[in-house]
Amino acid sequence: MRIIGGTAKGHAIKAPKGVDTRPTLDRVRESVFNVLANRGIFGTDVLDIFSGTGAVAIEALSRGAAHAVAVDFKTGKLILENAKHCRVDDRLEIIPRKLSQLKNYIVGRQFDYIFSDPPYENGFIQDTIDLVVTYDLLKPEGVLLLEHHKDEVFSLPESWECIKEQKFGYTMVSYFVNTAERS
């Protein structure tokens, strides 16, 4: 695995041993950041839930995000090691917690981009959506990006709209905005 663009382009990053973590593929990350380049990444605040290696948060910082928060209860030390290697650790906050333990760390905060790539088909996509909506984590022009199995079922509030979907085999990346916030 490597960082694809920006100041850390080409830097290899480490993945945890074992099968508990399924890192976002380079081609998926590259496609996502090509889409976000059109919206603008420079100066943004990013939340990366189920961060794993930290690749998405590090990629965002490498491409000019102002600040990123990486959330993963198992791989915090690895994320920090990868961030230091890519020289973005000064703008990265690591929260080594489970999704269910995030409330105290994120209440009152908002992000331009929220990424979530949880283990597939375990209900974590719905849990992520519920967290984002309940605590109003997305800025008015922000985008929620969910990486999920193509057959995974979840629901969003009526005011939320899917603005883009990308399919990579059995993997889907769905982009959502809150249309009520844009009015």
mmCIF file with all atom_site columns, N, CA and C in Angstrom, residues 13-14 51-55 57-58 70 72 75-95:
data_model
loop_
_atom_site.group_PDB
_atom_site.id
_atom_site.type_symbol
_atom_site.label_atom_id
_atom_site.label_alt_id
_atom_site.label_comp_id
_atom_site.label_asym_id
_atom_site.label_entity_id
_atom_site.label_seq_id
_atom_site.pdbx_PDB_ins_code
_atom_site.Cartn_x
_atom_site.Cartn_y
_atom_site.Cartn_z
_atom_site.occupancy
_atom_site.B_iso_or_equiv
_atom_site.pdbx_formal_charge
_atom_site.auth_seq_id
_atom_site.auth_comp_id
_atom_site.auth_asym_id
_atom_site.auth_atom_id
_atom_site.pdbx_PDB_model_num
ATOM 1  N N  . ILE A 1 13 ? 2.946   2.533  3.129  1.00 0.00 ? 13 ILE A N  1
ATOM 2  C CA . ILE A 1 13 ? 2.410   2.484  4.488  1.00 0.00 ? 13 ILE A CA 1
ATOM 3  C C  . ILE A 1 13 ? 2.202   1.028  4.880  1.00 0.00 ? 13 ILE A C  1
ATOM 4  N N  . LYS A 1 14 ? 2.324   0.787  6.159  1.00 0.00 ? 14 LYS A N  1
ATOM 5  C CA . LYS A 1 14 ? 2.204   -0.574 6.680  1.00 0.00 ? 14 LYS A CA 1
ATOM 6  C C  . LYS A 1 14 ? 0.750   -0.906 6.966  1.00 0.00 ? 14 LYS A C  1
ATOM 7  N N  . SER A 1 51 ? -10.516 3.447  10.560 1.00 0.00 ? 51 SER A N  1
ATOM 8  C CA . SER A 1 51 ? -9.368  3.931  9.797  1.00 0.00 ? 51 SER A CA 1
ATOM 9  C C  . SER A 1 51 ? -8.365  2.844  9.405  1.00 0.00 ? 51 SER A C  1
ATOM 10 N N  . GLY A 1 52 ? -8.251  1.794  10.182 1.00 0.00 ? 52 GLY A N  1
ATOM 11 C CA . GLY A 1 52 ? -7.337  0.698  9.826  1.00 0.00 ? 52 GLY A CA 1
ATOM 12 C C  . GLY A 1 52 ? -5.892  1.147  9.765  1.00 0.00 ? 52 GLY A C  1
ATOM 13 N N  . THR A 1 53 ? -5.358  1.312  8.571  1.00 0.00 ? 53 THR A N  1
ATOM 14 C CA . THR A 1 53 ? -3.971  1.743  8.379  1.00 0.00 ? 53 THR A CA 1
ATOM 15 C C  . THR A 1 53 ? -3.804  3.254  8.501  1.00 0.00 ? 53 THR A C  1
ATOM 16 N N  . GLY A 1 54 ? -4.933  3.976  8.428  1.00 0.00 ? 54 GLY A N  1
ATOM 17 C CA . GLY A 1 54 ? -4.875  5.435  8.398  1.00 0.00 ? 54 GLY A CA 1
ATOM 18 C C  . GLY A 1 54 ? -4.704  5.980  6.992  1.00 0.00 ? 54 GLY A C  1
ATOM 19 N N  . ALA A 1 55 ? -4.728  5.111  5.988  1.00 0.00 ? 55 ALA A N  1
ATOM 20 C CA . ALA A 1 55 ? -4.430  5.512  4.608  1.00 0.00 ? 55 ALA A CA 1
ATOM 21 C C  . ALA A 1 55 ? -5.326  6.631  4.098  1.00 0.00 ? 55 ALA A C  1
ATOM 22 N N  . ALA A 1 57 ? -7.073  8.965  5.855  1.00 0.00 ? 57 ALA A N  1
ATOM 23 C CA . ALA A 1 57 ? -6.761  10.212 6.561  1.00 0.00 ? 57 ALA A CA 1
ATOM 24 C C  . ALA A 1 57 ? -5.408  10.764 6.108  1.00 0.00 ? 57 ALA A C  1
ATOM 25 N N  . ILE A 1 58 ? -4.419  9.904  5.981  1.00 0.00 ? 58 ILE A N  1
ATOM 26 C CA . ILE A 1 58 ? -3.081  10.326 5.558  1.00 0.00 ? 58 ILE A CA 1
ATOM 27 C C  . ILE A 1 58 ? -3.114  10.839 4.127  1.00 0.00 ? 58 ILE A C  1
ATOM 28 N N  . ALA A 1 70 ? -8.443  10.172 12.746 1.00 0.00 ? 70 ALA A N  1
ATOM 29 C CA . ALA A 1 70 ? -8.497  8.754  12.395 1.00 0.00 ? 70 ALA A CA 1
ATOM 30 C C  . ALA A 1 70 ? -9.016  7.982  13.603 1.00 0.00 ? 70 ALA A C  1
ATOM 31 N N  . ASP A 1 72 ? -9.878  4.241  15.087 1.00 0.00 ? 72 ASP A N  1
ATOM 32 C CA . ASP A 1 72 ? -9.805  2.790  15.017 1.00 0.00 ? 72 ASP A CA 1
ATOM 33 C C  . ASP A 1 72 ? -9.330  2.288  16.368 1.00 0.00 ? 72 ASP A C  1
ATOM 34 N N  . THR A 1 75 ? -5.767  -0.105 15.855 1.00 0.00 ? 75 THR A N  1
ATOM 35 C CA . THR A 1 75 ? -4.546  0.174  15.090 1.00 0.00 ? 75 THR A CA 1
ATOM 36 C C  . THR A 1 75 ? -3.966  1.569  15.307 1.00 0.00 ? 75 THR A C  1
ATOM 37 N N  . GLY A 1 76 ? -4.248  2.193  16.416 1.00 0.00 ? 76 GLY A N  1
ATOM 38 C CA . GLY A 1 76 ? -3.768  3.548  16.665 1.00 0.00 ? 76 GLY A CA 1
ATOM 39 C C  . GLY A 1 76 ? -2.268  3.720  16.528 1.00 0.00 ? 76 GLY A C  1
ATOM 40 N N  . LYS A 1 77 ? -1.490  2.786  17.076 1.00 0.00 ? 77 LYS A N  1
ATOM 41 C CA . LYS A 1 77 ? -0.025  2.890  16.997 1.00 0.00 ? 77 LYS A CA 1
ATOM 42 C C  . LYS A 1 77 ? 0.453   2.770  15.550 1.00 0.00 ? 77 LYS A C  1
ATOM 43 N N  . LEU A 1 78 ? -0.166  1.884  14.784 1.00 0.00 ? 78 LEU A N  1
ATOM 44 C CA . LEU A 1 78 ? 0.196   1.712  13.381 1.00 0.00 ? 78 LEU A CA 1
ATOM 45 C C  . LEU A 1 78 ? -0.145  2.971  12.579 1.00 0.00 ? 78 LEU A C  1
ATOM 46 N N  . ILE A 1 79 ? -1.302  3.552  12.836 1.00 0.00 ? 79 ILE A N  1
ATOM 47 C CA . ILE A 1 79 ? -1.702  4.788  12.145 1.00 0.00 ? 79 ILE A CA 1
ATOM 48 C C  . ILE A 1 79 ? -0.687  5.886  12.428 1.00 0.00 ? 79 ILE A C  1
ATOM 49 N N  . LEU A 1 80 ? -0.288  6.035  13.687 1.00 0.00 ? 80 LEU A N  1
ATOM 50 C CA . LEU A 1 80 ? 0.699   7.056  14.048 1.00 0.00 ? 80 LEU A CA 1
ATOM 51 C C  . LEU A 1 80 ? 2.034   6.796  13.349 1.00 0.00 ? 80 LEU A C  1
ATOM 52 N N  . GLU A 1 81 ? 2.460   5.548  13.315 1.00 0.00 ? 81 GLU A N  1
ATOM 53 C CA . GLU A 1 81 ? 3.709   5.198  12.630 1.00 0.00 ? 81 GLU A CA 1
ATOM 54 C C  . GLU A 1 81 ? 3.631   5.568  11.142 1.00 0.00 ? 81 GLU A C  1
ATOM 55 N N  . ASN A 1 82 ? 2.515   5.237  10.505 1.00 0.00 ? 82 ASN A N  1
ATOM 56 C CA . ASN A 1 82 ? 2.335   5.571  9.089  1.00 0.00 ? 82 ASN A CA 1
ATOM 57 C C  . ASN A 1 82 ? 2.305   7.080  8.877  1.00 0.00 ? 82 ASN A C  1
ATOM 58 N N  . ALA A 1 83 ? 1.627   7.802  9.769  1.00 0.00 ? 83 ALA A N  1
ATOM 59 C CA . ALA A 1 83 ? 1.536   9.264  9.650  1.00 0.00 ? 83 ALA A CA 1
ATOM 60 C C  . ALA A 1 83 ? 2.909   9.919  9.823  1.00 0.00 ? 83 ALA A C  1
ATOM 61 N N  . LYS A 1 84 ? 3.690   9.423  10.770 1.00 0.00 ? 84 LYS A N  1
ATOM 62 C CA . LYS A 1 84 ? 5.041   9.965  10.965 1.00 0.00 ? 84 LYS A CA 1
ATOM 63 C C  . LYS A 1 84 ? 5.901   9.700  9.736  1.00 0.00 ? 84 LYS A C  1
ATOM 64 N N  . HIS A 1 85 ? 5.803   8.510  9.198  1.00 0.00 ? 85 HIS A N  1
ATOM 65 C CA . HIS A 1 85 ? 6.568   8.153  7.996  1.00 0.00 ? 85 HIS A CA 1
ATOM 66 C C  . HIS A 1 85 ? 6.215   9.096  6.840  1.00 0.00 ? 85 HIS A C  1
ATOM 67 N N  . CYS A 1 86 ? 4.957   9.487  6.760  1.00 0.00 ? 86 CYS A N  1
ATOM 68 C CA . CYS A 1 86 ? 4.485   10.369 5.672  1.00 0.00 ? 86 CYS A CA 1
ATOM 69 C C  . CYS A 1 86 ? 4.580   11.852 6.041  1.00 0.00 ? 86 CYS A C  1
ATOM 70 N N  . ARG A 1 87 ? 5.054   12.125 7.245  1.00 0.00 ? 87 ARG A N  1
ATOM 71 C CA . ARG A 1 87 ? 5.257   13.495 7.745  1.00 0.00 ? 87 ARG A CA 1
ATOM 72 C C  . ARG A 1 87 ? 3.968   14.316 7.791  1.00 0.00 ? 87 ARG A C  1
ATOM 73 N N  . VAL A 1 88 ? 2.885   13.687 8.242  1.00 0.00 ? 88 VAL A N  1
ATOM 74 C CA . VAL A 1 88 ? 1.615   14.404 8.412  1.00 0.00 ? 88 VAL A CA 1
ATOM 75 C C  . VAL A 1 88 ? 1.077   14.249 9.830  1.00 0.00 ? 88 VAL A C  1
ATOM 76 N N  . ASP A 1 89 ? 1.869   13.681 10.723 1.00 0.00 ? 89 ASP A N  1
ATOM 77 C CA . ASP A 1 89 ? 1.409   13.400 12.076 1.00 0.00 ? 89 ASP A CA 1
ATOM 78 C C  . ASP A 1 89 ? 1.063   14.655 12.873 1.00 0.00 ? 89 ASP A C  1
ATOM 79 N N  . ASP A 1 90 ? 1.590   15.808 12.484 1.00 0.00 ? 90 ASP A N  1
ATOM 80 C CA . ASP A 1 90 ? 1.301   17.053 13.196 1.00 0.00 ? 90 ASP A CA 1
ATOM 81 C C  . ASP A 1 90 ? -0.124  17.554 12.933 1.00 0.00 ? 90 ASP A C  1
ATOM 82 N N  . ARG A 1 91 ? -0.788  17.006 11.922 1.00 0.00 ? 91 ARG A N  1
ATOM 83 C CA . ARG A 1 91 ? -2.159  17.422 11.596 1.00 0.00 ? 91 ARG A CA 1
ATOM 84 C C  . ARG A 1 91 ? -3.161  16.282 11.756 1.00 0.00 ? 91 ARG A C  1
ATOM 85 N N  . LEU A 1 92 ? -2.709  15.186 12.354 1.00 0.00 ? 92 LEU A N  1
ATOM 86 C CA . LEU A 1 92 ? -3.551  14.008 12.520 1.00 0.00 ? 92 LEU A CA 1
ATOM 87 C C  . LEU A 1 92 ? -3.835  13.756 13.989 1.00 0.00 ? 92 LEU A C  1
ATOM 88 N N  . GLU A 1 93 ? -5.105  13.585 14.290 1.00 0.00 ? 93 GLU A N  1
ATOM 89 C CA . GLU A 1 93 ? -5.543  13.207 15.630 1.00 0.00 ? 93 GLU A CA 1
ATOM 90 C C  . GLU A 1 93 ? -6.019  11.765 15.554 1.00 0.00 ? 93 GLU A C  1
ATOM 91 N N  . ILE A 1 94 ? -5.543  10.939 16.454 1.00 0.00 ? 94 ILE A N  1
ATOM 92 C CA . ILE A 1 94 ? -5.936  9.533  16.472 1.00 0.00 ? 94 ILE A CA 1
ATOM 93 C C  . ILE A 1 94 ? -6.813  9.280  17.691 1.00 0.00 ? 94 ILE A C  1
ATOM 94 N N  . ILE A 1 95 ? -7.973  8.695  17.447 1.00 0.00 ? 95 ILE A N  1
ATOM 95 C CA . ILE A 1 95 ? -8.881  8.335  18.532 1.00 0.00 ? 95 ILE A CA 1
ATOM 96 C C  . ILE A 1 95 ? -8.984  6.814  18.548 1.00 0.00 ? 95 ILE A C  1
#
